[in-house]
Amino acid sequence: MELMSHSSTFLLPPSTQSPPSLTYALVVLNQSLPRFSPLLWSHAQLRLCADGGANRVYDDMPLLLPHHDASDVRERYKPDVIKGDMDSIRKEVLEFYDNMGTKIVDASHDQDTTDLHKCVAYICDWAQNLDKSDLCILVAGALGGRFDHEMGNINVLCRFSTIRMILLSDDCLIHLLPSTHRHEIHVQSSVEGPHCGLIPIGSPSGSTTTTGLQWDLNETEMRFGGLVSTSNLVKEDKITVQADSDLLWTITIKKL
């Protein structure tokens, strides 16, 4: 089985890394921006706002950079694209970014997919000449707020299971571990952990085996209504996971 490696190096300043091995795209959703959003922005080669996510960039980014002039911050952090059904973005925010040259994509005709789904589809078209394994989509504001929105975002992880995608909040991150691969997770202990979890998604896991956790699994069955590996702890800098069904990996993000 092919190995898939994971590392949250996007939570580290670019100057502390060797040249990135992945091409990052950033999607901002309509929730409070994580405090590290300027860092995510600096890593991304394409930045999209999903509808009302543009309000968050306009309102919150100056608050995250209080020692900078708010007008300068808004000009510097201009999204490349705003896409969605356009029922949440404020008129003055839409006009501001439109005047600055942001591409506006009104997808209100499509009510069967979420704004995140629409943005991920846009990124896949943009990156069609890239190897899928070289693309990583960071989703800011994906957790917290309404539970149905959170579940919709997790569903997008599953619908685009061949694409690396990380759901982020101020407190934690989530990404999919497809059962088509065995996985190595390289923990960035300076910025994440120690609390973590492995959660079966889509179907029960008949057998999950891990190394590097406080409470490792050994061909363990996991399912809702039975055992689910929540409130676990990372014990080593490298975690290995192999399972017979898709799992969600989640780990806390440290407040530095």
mmCIF file of N, CA, C and O in Angstrom, residues 148-228:
data_model
loop_
_atom_site.group_PDB
_atom_site.id
_atom_site.type_symbol
_atom_site.label_atom_id
_atom_site.label_comp_id
_atom_site.label_asym_id
_atom_site.label_seq_id
_atom_site.Cartn_x
_atom_site.Cartn_y
_atom_site.Cartn_z
ATOM 1 N N ASP A 148 -24.293 22.105 11.566
ATOM 2 C CA ASP A 148 -24.592 21.617 10.220
ATOM 3 C C ASP A 148 -23.575 22.141 9.213
ATOM 4 O O ASP A 148 -23.224 21.449 8.245
ATOM 5 N N HIS A 149 -23.049 23.359 9.441
ATOM 6 C CA HIS A 149 -21.989 23.874 8.576
ATOM 7 C C HIS A 149 -20.714 23.046 8.732
ATOM 8 O O HIS A 149 -20.040 22.725 7.741
ATOM 9 N N GLU A 150 -20.380 22.710 9.978
ATOM 10 C CA GLU A 150 -19.191 21.880 10.216
ATOM 11 C C GLU A 150 -19.314 20.534 9.504
ATOM 12 O O GLU A 150 -18.364 20.070 8.851
ATOM 13 N N MET A 151 -20.479 19.915 9.614
ATOM 14 C CA MET A 151 -20.679 18.615 8.975
ATOM 15 C C MET A 151 -20.640 18.746 7.454
ATOM 16 O O MET A 151 -20.142 17.862 6.749
ATOM 17 N N GLY A 152 -21.173 19.860 6.940
ATOM 18 C CA GLY A 152 -21.077 20.107 5.502
ATOM 19 C C GLY A 152 -19.638 20.223 5.054
ATOM 20 O O GLY A 152 -19.265 19.723 3.975
ATOM 21 N N ASN A 153 -18.795 20.867 5.871
ATOM 22 C CA ASN A 153 -17.375 21.002 5.527
ATOM 23 C C ASN A 153 -16.666 19.648 5.574
ATOM 24 O O ASN A 153 -15.828 19.343 4.706
ATOM 25 N N ILE A 154 -16.996 18.830 6.564
ATOM 26 C CA ILE A 154 -16.412 17.489 6.627
ATOM 27 C C ILE A 154 -16.867 16.655 5.433
ATOM 28 O O ILE A 154 -16.091 15.869 4.871
ATOM 29 N N ASN A 155 -18.108 16.859 5.006
ATOM 30 C CA ASN A 155 -18.596 16.139 3.833
ATOM 31 C C ASN A 155 -17.792 16.510 2.585
ATOM 32 O O ASN A 155 -17.548 15.661 1.714
ATOM 33 N N VAL A 156 -17.357 17.765 2.494
ATOM 34 C CA VAL A 156 -16.526 18.176 1.360
ATOM 35 C C VAL A 156 -15.190 17.431 1.396
ATOM 36 O O VAL A 156 -14.657 17.038 0.346
ATOM 37 N N LEU A 157 -14.623 17.222 2.584
ATOM 38 C CA LEU A 157 -13.408 16.399 2.693
ATOM 39 C C LEU A 157 -13.622 15.035 2.036
ATOM 40 O O LEU A 157 -12.756 14.534 1.314
ATOM 41 N N CYS A 158 -14.779 14.450 2.319
ATOM 42 C CA CYS A 158 -15.063 13.106 1.807
ATOM 43 C C CYS A 158 -15.359 13.125 0.312
ATOM 44 O O CYS A 158 -14.969 12.201 -0.413
ATOM 45 N N ARG A 159 -16.020 14.175 -0.173
ATOM 46 C CA ARG A 159 -16.361 14.248 -1.601
ATOM 47 C C ARG A 159 -15.124 14.493 -2.466
ATOM 48 O O ARG A 159 -15.086 14.110 -3.627
ATOM 49 N N PHE A 160 -14.121 15.148 -1.891
ATOM 50 C CA PHE A 160 -12.864 15.385 -2.604
ATOM 51 C C PHE A 160 -11.748 14.600 -1.915
ATOM 52 O O PHE A 160 -10.691 15.146 -1.572
ATOM 53 N N SER A 161 -11.971 13.308 -1.730
ATOM 54 C CA SER A 161 -11.075 12.497 -0.902
ATOM 55 C C SER A 161 -9.689 12.301 -1.519
ATOM 56 O O SER A 161 -8.754 11.904 -0.812
ATOM 57 N N THR A 162 -9.547 12.580 -2.804
ATOM 58 C CA THR A 162 -8.231 12.434 -3.435
ATOM 59 C C THR A 162 -7.407 13.710 -3.356
ATOM 60 O O THR A 162 -6.267 13.741 -3.837
ATOM 61 N N ILE A 163 -7.968 14.768 -2.776
ATOM 62 C CA ILE A 163 -7.277 16.053 -2.643
ATOM 63 C C ILE A 163 -6.882 16.260 -1.184
ATOM 64 O O ILE A 163 -7.697 16.055 -0.279
ATOM 65 N N ARG A 164 -5.662 16.683 -0.949
ATOM 66 C CA ARG A 164 -5.265 17.071 0.409
ATOM 67 C C ARG A 164 -6.039 18.330 0.804
ATOM 68 O O ARG A 164 -5.966 19.348 0.107
ATOM 69 N N MET A 165 -6.736 18.253 1.925
ATOM 70 C CA MET A 165 -7.501 19.412 2.385
ATOM 71 C C MET A 165 -7.488 19.433 3.911
ATOM 72 O O MET A 165 -7.695 18.396 4.551
ATOM 73 N N ILE A 166 -7.220 20.591 4.487
ATOM 74 C CA ILE A 166 -7.121 20.749 5.941
ATOM 75 C C ILE A 166 -8.187 21.739 6.394
ATOM 76 O O ILE A 166 -8.218 22.887 5.925
ATOM 77 N N LEU A 167 -9.066 21.310 7.299
ATOM 78 C CA LEU A 167 -10.044 22.202 7.911
ATOM 79 C C LEU A 167 -9.423 22.776 9.181
ATOM 80 O O LEU A 167 -8.919 22.031 10.032
ATOM 81 N N LEU A 168 -9.481 24.105 9.328
ATOM 82 C CA LEU A 168 -8.774 24.787 10.417
ATOM 83 C C LEU A 168 -9.690 25.709 11.199
ATOM 84 O O LEU A 168 -10.544 26.411 10.621
ATOM 85 N N SER A 169 -9.500 25.709 12.500
ATOM 86 C CA SER A 169 -10.077 26.734 13.379
ATOM 87 C C SER A 169 -8.945 27.281 14.233
ATOM 88 O O SER A 169 -7.779 26.901 14.065
ATOM 89 N N ASP A 170 -9.268 28.147 15.158
ATOM 90 C CA ASP A 170 -8.254 28.684 16.058
ATOM 91 C C ASP A 170 -7.683 27.592 16.965
ATOM 92 O O ASP A 170 -6.564 27.720 17.464
ATOM 93 N N ASP A 171 -8.449 26.532 17.181
ATOM 94 C CA ASP A 171 -8.108 25.538 18.197
ATOM 95 C C ASP A 171 -7.566 24.231 17.654
ATOM 96 O O ASP A 171 -6.858 23.505 18.358
ATOM 97 N N CYS A 172 -7.947 23.843 16.432
ATOM 98 C CA CYS A 172 -7.575 22.515 15.961
ATOM 99 C C CYS A 172 -7.650 22.441 14.441
ATOM 100 O O CYS A 172 -8.109 23.384 13.780
ATOM 101 N N LEU A 173 -7.191 21.329 13.916
ATOM 102 C CA LEU A 173 -7.304 21.052 12.490
ATOM 103 C C LEU A 173 -7.845 19.640 12.297
ATOM 104 O O LEU A 173 -7.753 18.789 13.188
ATOM 105 N N ILE A 174 -8.419 19.415 11.123
ATOM 106 C CA ILE A 174 -8.950 18.106 10.744
ATOM 107 C C ILE A 174 -8.547 17.831 9.310
ATOM 108 O O ILE A 174 -8.629 18.719 8.459
ATOM 109 N N HIS A 175 -8.111 16.618 9.017
ATOM 110 C CA HIS A 175 -8.005 16.211 7.623
ATOM 111 C C HIS A 175 -8.290 14.728 7.491
ATOM 112 O O HIS A 175 -8.349 13.981 8.484
ATOM 113 N N LEU A 176 -8.512 14.300 6.261
ATOM 114 C CA LEU A 176 -8.905 12.934 5.965
ATOM 115 C C LEU A 176 -7.676 12.055 5.791
ATOM 116 O O LEU A 176 -6.675 12.467 5.201
ATOM 117 N N LEU A 177 -7.769 10.829 6.292
ATOM 118 C CA LEU A 177 -6.767 9.791 6.041
ATOM 119 C C LEU A 177 -7.455 8.714 5.204
ATOM 120 O O LEU A 177 -8.131 7.826 5.745
ATOM 121 N N PRO A 178 -7.324 8.780 3.875
ATOM 122 C CA PRO A 178 -8.020 7.807 3.031
ATOM 123 C C PRO A 178 -7.495 6.389 3.251
ATOM 124 O O PRO A 178 -6.294 6.175 3.442
ATOM 125 N N SER A 179 -8.401 5.430 3.190
ATOM 126 C CA SER A 179 -8.019 4.037 3.420
ATOM 127 C C SER A 179 -7.210 3.458 2.262
ATOM 128 O O SER A 179 -6.671 2.351 2.378
ATOM 129 N N THR A 180 -7.110 4.196 1.171
ATOM 130 C CA THR A 180 -6.311 3.756 0.020
ATOM 131 C C THR A 180 -4.812 3.825 0.283
ATOM 132 O O THR A 180 -4.014 3.334 -0.523
ATOM 133 N N HIS A 181 -4.411 4.483 1.395
ATOM 134 C CA HIS A 181 -2.997 4.670 1.717
ATOM 135 C C HIS A 181 -2.733 4.289 3.173
ATOM 136 O O HIS A 181 -3.639 4.290 4.019
ATOM 137 N N ARG A 182 -1.471 3.985 3.456
ATOM 138 C CA ARG A 182 -1.005 4.013 4.845
ATOM 139 C C ARG A 182 -0.411 5.400 5.074
ATOM 140 O O ARG A 182 0.032 6.054 4.126
ATOM 141 N N HIS A 183 -0.396 5.849 6.325
ATOM 142 C CA HIS A 183 -0.118 7.258 6.585
ATOM 143 C C HIS A 183 0.981 7.446 7.625
ATOM 144 O O HIS A 183 1.069 6.698 8.606
ATOM 145 N N GLU A 184 1.823 8.456 7.367
ATOM 146 C CA GLU A 184 2.772 8.972 8.343
ATOM 147 C C GLU A 184 2.421 10.428 8.607
ATOM 148 O O GLU A 184 2.339 11.229 7.669
ATOM 149 N N ILE A 185 2.208 10.759 9.868
ATOM 150 C CA ILE A 185 1.896 12.132 10.269
ATOM 151 C C ILE A 185 3.090 12.661 11.044
ATOM 152 O O ILE A 185 3.435 12.133 12.113
ATOM 153 N N HIS A 186 3.748 13.674 10.490
ATOM 154 C CA HIS A 186 4.923 14.261 11.133
ATOM 155 C C HIS A 186 4.457 15.454 11.962
ATOM 156 O O HIS A 186 4.116 16.509 11.431
ATOM 157 N N VAL A 187 4.422 15.261 13.264
ATOM 158 C CA VAL A 187 3.851 16.251 14.179
ATOM 159 C C VAL A 187 4.823 17.413 14.370
ATOM 160 O O VAL A 187 6.008 17.200 14.671
ATOM 161 N N GLN A 188 4.312 18.626 14.166
ATOM 162 C CA GLN A 188 5.092 19.840 14.425
ATOM 163 C C GLN A 188 4.823 20.249 15.879
ATOM 164 O O GLN A 188 3.941 21.049 16.163
ATOM 165 N N SER A 189 5.597 19.672 16.794
ATOM 166 C CA SER A 189 5.283 19.770 18.220
ATOM 167 C C SER A 189 5.389 21.194 18.764
ATOM 168 O O SER A 189 4.839 21.486 19.829
ATOM 169 N N SER A 190 6.045 22.081 18.030
ATOM 170 C CA SER A 190 6.136 23.469 18.511
ATOM 171 C C SER A 190 4.820 24.220 18.323
ATOM 172 O O SER A 190 4.580 25.232 18.980
ATOM 173 N N VAL A 191 3.960 23.724 17.433
ATOM 174 C CA VAL A 191 2.725 24.460 17.122
ATOM 175 C C VAL A 191 1.453 23.618 17.244
ATOM 176 O O VAL A 191 0.356 24.168 17.200
ATOM 177 N N GLU A 192 1.583 22.291 17.390
ATOM 178 C CA GLU A 192 0.375 21.464 17.457
ATOM 179 C C GLU A 192 0.541 20.347 18.472
ATOM 180 O O GLU A 192 1.648 19.976 18.850
ATOM 181 N N GLY A 193 -0.612 19.820 18.932
ATOM 182 C CA GLY A 193 -0.651 18.751 19.912
ATOM 183 C C GLY A 193 -0.734 19.315 21.329
ATOM 184 O O GLY A 193 -0.779 20.516 21.535
ATOM 185 N N PRO A 194 -0.766 18.422 22.326
ATOM 186 C CA PRO A 194 -0.637 16.968 22.192
ATOM 187 C C PRO A 194 -1.961 16.226 21.959
ATOM 188 O O PRO A 194 -1.953 15.069 21.601
ATOM 189 N N HIS A 195 -3.111 16.900 22.185
ATOM 190 C CA HIS A 195 -4.385 16.196 22.086
ATOM 191 C C HIS A 195 -4.722 15.907 20.624
ATOM 192 O O HIS A 195 -4.542 16.761 19.747
ATOM 193 N N CYS A 196 -5.235 14.698 20.383
ATOM 194 C CA CYS A 196 -5.523 14.288 19.010
ATOM 195 C C CYS A 196 -6.635 13.258 19.013
ATOM 196 O O CYS A 196 -7.074 12.779 20.067
ATOM 197 N N GLY A 197 -7.085 12.902 17.820
ATOM 198 C CA GLY A 197 -8.129 11.893 17.704
ATOM 199 C C GLY A 197 -8.158 11.277 16.326
ATOM 200 O O GLY A 197 -7.703 11.886 15.344
ATOM 201 N N LEU A 198 -8.672 10.067 16.244
ATOM 202 C CA LEU A 198 -8.912 9.360 14.991
ATOM 203 C C LEU A 198 -10.360 8.908 14.993
ATOM 204 O O LEU A 198 -10.803 8.200 15.909
ATOM 205 N N ILE A 199 -11.100 9.321 13.962
ATOM 206 C CA ILE A 199 -12.542 9.120 13.951
ATOM 207 C C ILE A 199 -12.950 8.483 12.625
ATOM 208 O O ILE A 199 -12.648 9.039 11.558
ATOM 209 N N PRO A 200 -13.622 7.336 12.645
ATOM 210 C CA PRO A 200 -14.092 6.735 11.391
ATOM 211 C C PRO A 200 -15.175 7.609 10.761
ATOM 212 O O PRO A 200 -16.032 8.145 11.463
ATOM 213 N N ILE A 201 -15.112 7.742 9.448
ATOM 214 C CA ILE A 201 -16.077 8.595 8.752
ATOM 215 C C ILE A 201 -16.573 7.854 7.513
ATOM 216 O O ILE A 201 -15.781 7.289 6.764
ATOM 217 N N GLY A 202 -17.871 7.822 7.328
ATOM 218 C CA GLY A 202 -18.455 7.165 6.167
ATOM 219 C C GLY A 202 -18.874 5.739 6.442
ATOM 220 O O GLY A 202 -19.925 5.294 6.000
ATOM 221 N N SER A 203 -18.037 5.003 7.184
ATOM 222 C CA SER A 203 -18.345 3.617 7.547
ATOM 223 C C SER A 203 -17.490 3.239 8.744
ATOM 224 O O SER A 203 -16.468 3.882 9.013
ATOM 225 N N PRO A 204 -17.878 2.207 9.479
ATOM 226 C CA PRO A 204 -17.025 1.756 10.587
ATOM 227 C C PRO A 204 -15.667 1.290 10.077
ATOM 228 O O PRO A 204 -15.518 0.893 8.919
ATOM 229 N N SER A 205 -14.677 1.341 10.945
ATOM 230 C CA SER A 205 -13.364 0.786 10.648
ATOM 231 C C SER A 205 -13.252 -0.567 11.335
ATOM 232 O O SER A 205 -13.305 -0.650 12.565
ATOM 233 N N GLY A 206 -13.091 -1.621 10.537
ATOM 234 C CA GLY A 206 -12.961 -2.952 11.124
ATOM 235 C C GLY A 206 -11.605 -3.190 11.738
ATOM 236 O O GLY A 206 -11.449 -4.027 12.628
ATOM 237 N N SER A 207 -10.586 -2.424 11.243
ATOM 238 C CA SER A 207 -9.225 -2.629 11.740
ATOM 239 C C SER A 207 -8.419 -1.360 11.543
ATOM 240 O O SER A 207 -8.218 -0.914 10.417
ATOM 241 N N THR A 208 -7.959 -0.767 12.651
ATOM 242 C CA THR A 208 -7.063 0.388 12.613
ATOM 243 C C THR A 208 -5.859 0.104 13.496
ATOM 244 O O THR A 208 -6.012 -0.328 14.640
ATOM 245 N N THR A 209 -4.671 0.361 12.937
ATOM 246 C CA THR A 209 -3.423 0.144 13.675
ATOM 247 C C THR A 209 -2.605 1.430 13.638
ATOM 248 O O THR A 209 -2.475 2.048 12.577
ATOM 249 N N THR A 210 -2.076 1.838 14.789
ATOM 250 C CA THR A 210 -1.297 3.073 14.889
ATOM 251 C C THR A 210 -0.008 2.821 15.658
ATOM 252 O O THR A 210 0.125 1.858 16.403
ATOM 253 N N THR A 211 0.945 3.741 15.460
ATOM 254 C CA THR A 211 2.105 3.852 16.349
ATOM 255 C C THR A 211 2.292 5.320 16.678
ATOM 256 O O THR A 211 1.870 6.194 15.913
ATOM 257 N N GLY A 212 2.919 5.607 17.819
ATOM 258 C CA GLY A 212 3.275 6.970 18.193
ATOM 259 C C GLY A 212 2.261 7.685 19.057
ATOM 260 O O GLY A 212 2.473 8.849 19.409
ATOM 261 N N LEU A 213 1.164 7.018 19.422
ATOM 262 C CA LEU A 213 0.141 7.630 20.262
ATOM 263 C C LEU A 213 0.255 7.116 21.698
ATOM 264 O O LEU A 213 0.796 6.034 21.962
ATOM 265 N N GLN A 214 -0.296 7.886 22.624
ATOM 266 C CA GLN A 214 -0.327 7.439 24.018
ATOM 267 C C GLN A 214 -1.122 6.136 24.145
ATOM 268 O O GLN A 214 -0.735 5.216 24.854
ATOM 269 N N TRP A 215 -2.254 6.083 23.430
ATOM 270 C CA TRP A 215 -3.081 4.879 23.426
ATOM 271 C C TRP A 215 -3.186 4.390 21.976
ATOM 272 O O TRP A 215 -4.104 4.761 21.237
ATOM 273 N N ASP A 216 -2.207 3.580 21.578
ATOM 274 C CA ASP A 216 -2.179 3.076 20.213
ATOM 275 C C ASP A 216 -3.300 2.067 19.984
ATOM 276 O O ASP A 216 -3.796 1.415 20.918
ATOM 277 N N LEU A 217 -3.671 1.938 18.711
ATOM 278 C CA LEU A 217 -4.671 0.975 18.286
ATOM 279 C C LEU A 217 -3.953 -0.184 17.594
ATOM 280 O O LEU A 217 -2.994 0.032 16.853
ATOM 281 N N ASN A 218 -4.428 -1.394 17.819
ATOM 282 C CA ASN A 218 -3.815 -2.582 17.235
ATOM 283 C C ASN A 218 -4.906 -3.431 16.587
ATOM 284 O O ASN A 218 -5.579 -4.208 17.263
ATOM 285 N N GLU A 219 -5.093 -3.206 15.281
ATOM 286 C CA GLU A 219 -6.163 -3.879 14.538
ATOM 287 C C GLU A 219 -7.500 -3.700 15.254
ATOM 288 O O GLU A 219 -8.313 -4.629 15.347
ATOM 289 N N THR A 220 -7.723 -2.475 15.738
ATOM 290 C CA THR A 220 -8.879 -2.168 16.571
ATOM 291 C C THR A 220 -10.075 -1.775 15.715
ATOM 292 O O THR A 220 -9.935 -1.041 14.740
ATOM 293 N N GLU A 221 -11.241 -2.244 16.093
ATOM 294 C CA GLU A 221 -12.478 -1.821 15.439
ATOM 295 C C GLU A 221 -12.926 -0.489 16.027
ATOM 296 O O GLU A 221 -12.898 -0.298 17.249
ATOM 297 N N MET A 222 -13.333 0.428 15.163
ATOM 298 C CA MET A 222 -13.898 1.705 15.616
ATOM 299 C C MET A 222 -15.193 1.975 14.858
ATOM 300 O O MET A 222 -15.275 1.765 13.655
ATOM 301 N N ARG A 223 -16.181 2.453 15.593
ATOM 302 C CA ARG A 223 -17.460 2.815 14.975
ATOM 303 C C ARG A 223 -18.233 3.692 15.953
ATOM 304 O O ARG A 223 -18.019 3.643 17.172
ATOM 305 N N PHE A 224 -19.136 4.501 15.422
ATOM 306 C CA PHE A 224 -20.032 5.256 16.278
ATOM 307 C C PHE A 224 -20.993 4.288 16.964
ATOM 308 O O PHE A 224 -21.501 3.351 16.343
ATOM 309 N N GLY A 225 -21.186 4.510 18.249
ATOM 310 C CA GLY A 225 -21.925 3.556 19.063
ATOM 311 C C GLY A 225 -20.996 2.552 19.728
ATOM 312 O O GLY A 225 -21.431 1.733 20.544
ATOM 313 N N GLY A 226 -19.723 2.601 19.371
ATOM 314 C CA GLY A 226 -18.697 1.747 19.970
ATOM 315 C C GLY A 226 -17.488 2.585 20.296
ATOM 316 O O GLY A 226 -17.600 3.733 20.749
ATOM 317 N N LEU A 227 -16.296 2.062 20.037
ATOM 318 C CA LEU A 227 -15.056 2.774 20.336
ATOM 319 C C LEU A 227 -14.735 3.790 19.244
ATOM 320 O O LEU A 227 -14.793 3.468 18.055
ATOM 321 N N VAL A 228 -14.424 5.006 19.645
ATOM 322 C CA VAL A 228 -13.877 6.048 18.779
ATOM 323 C C VAL A 228 -12.690 6.644 19.520
ATOM 324 O O VAL A 228 -12.787 6.947 20.707
#
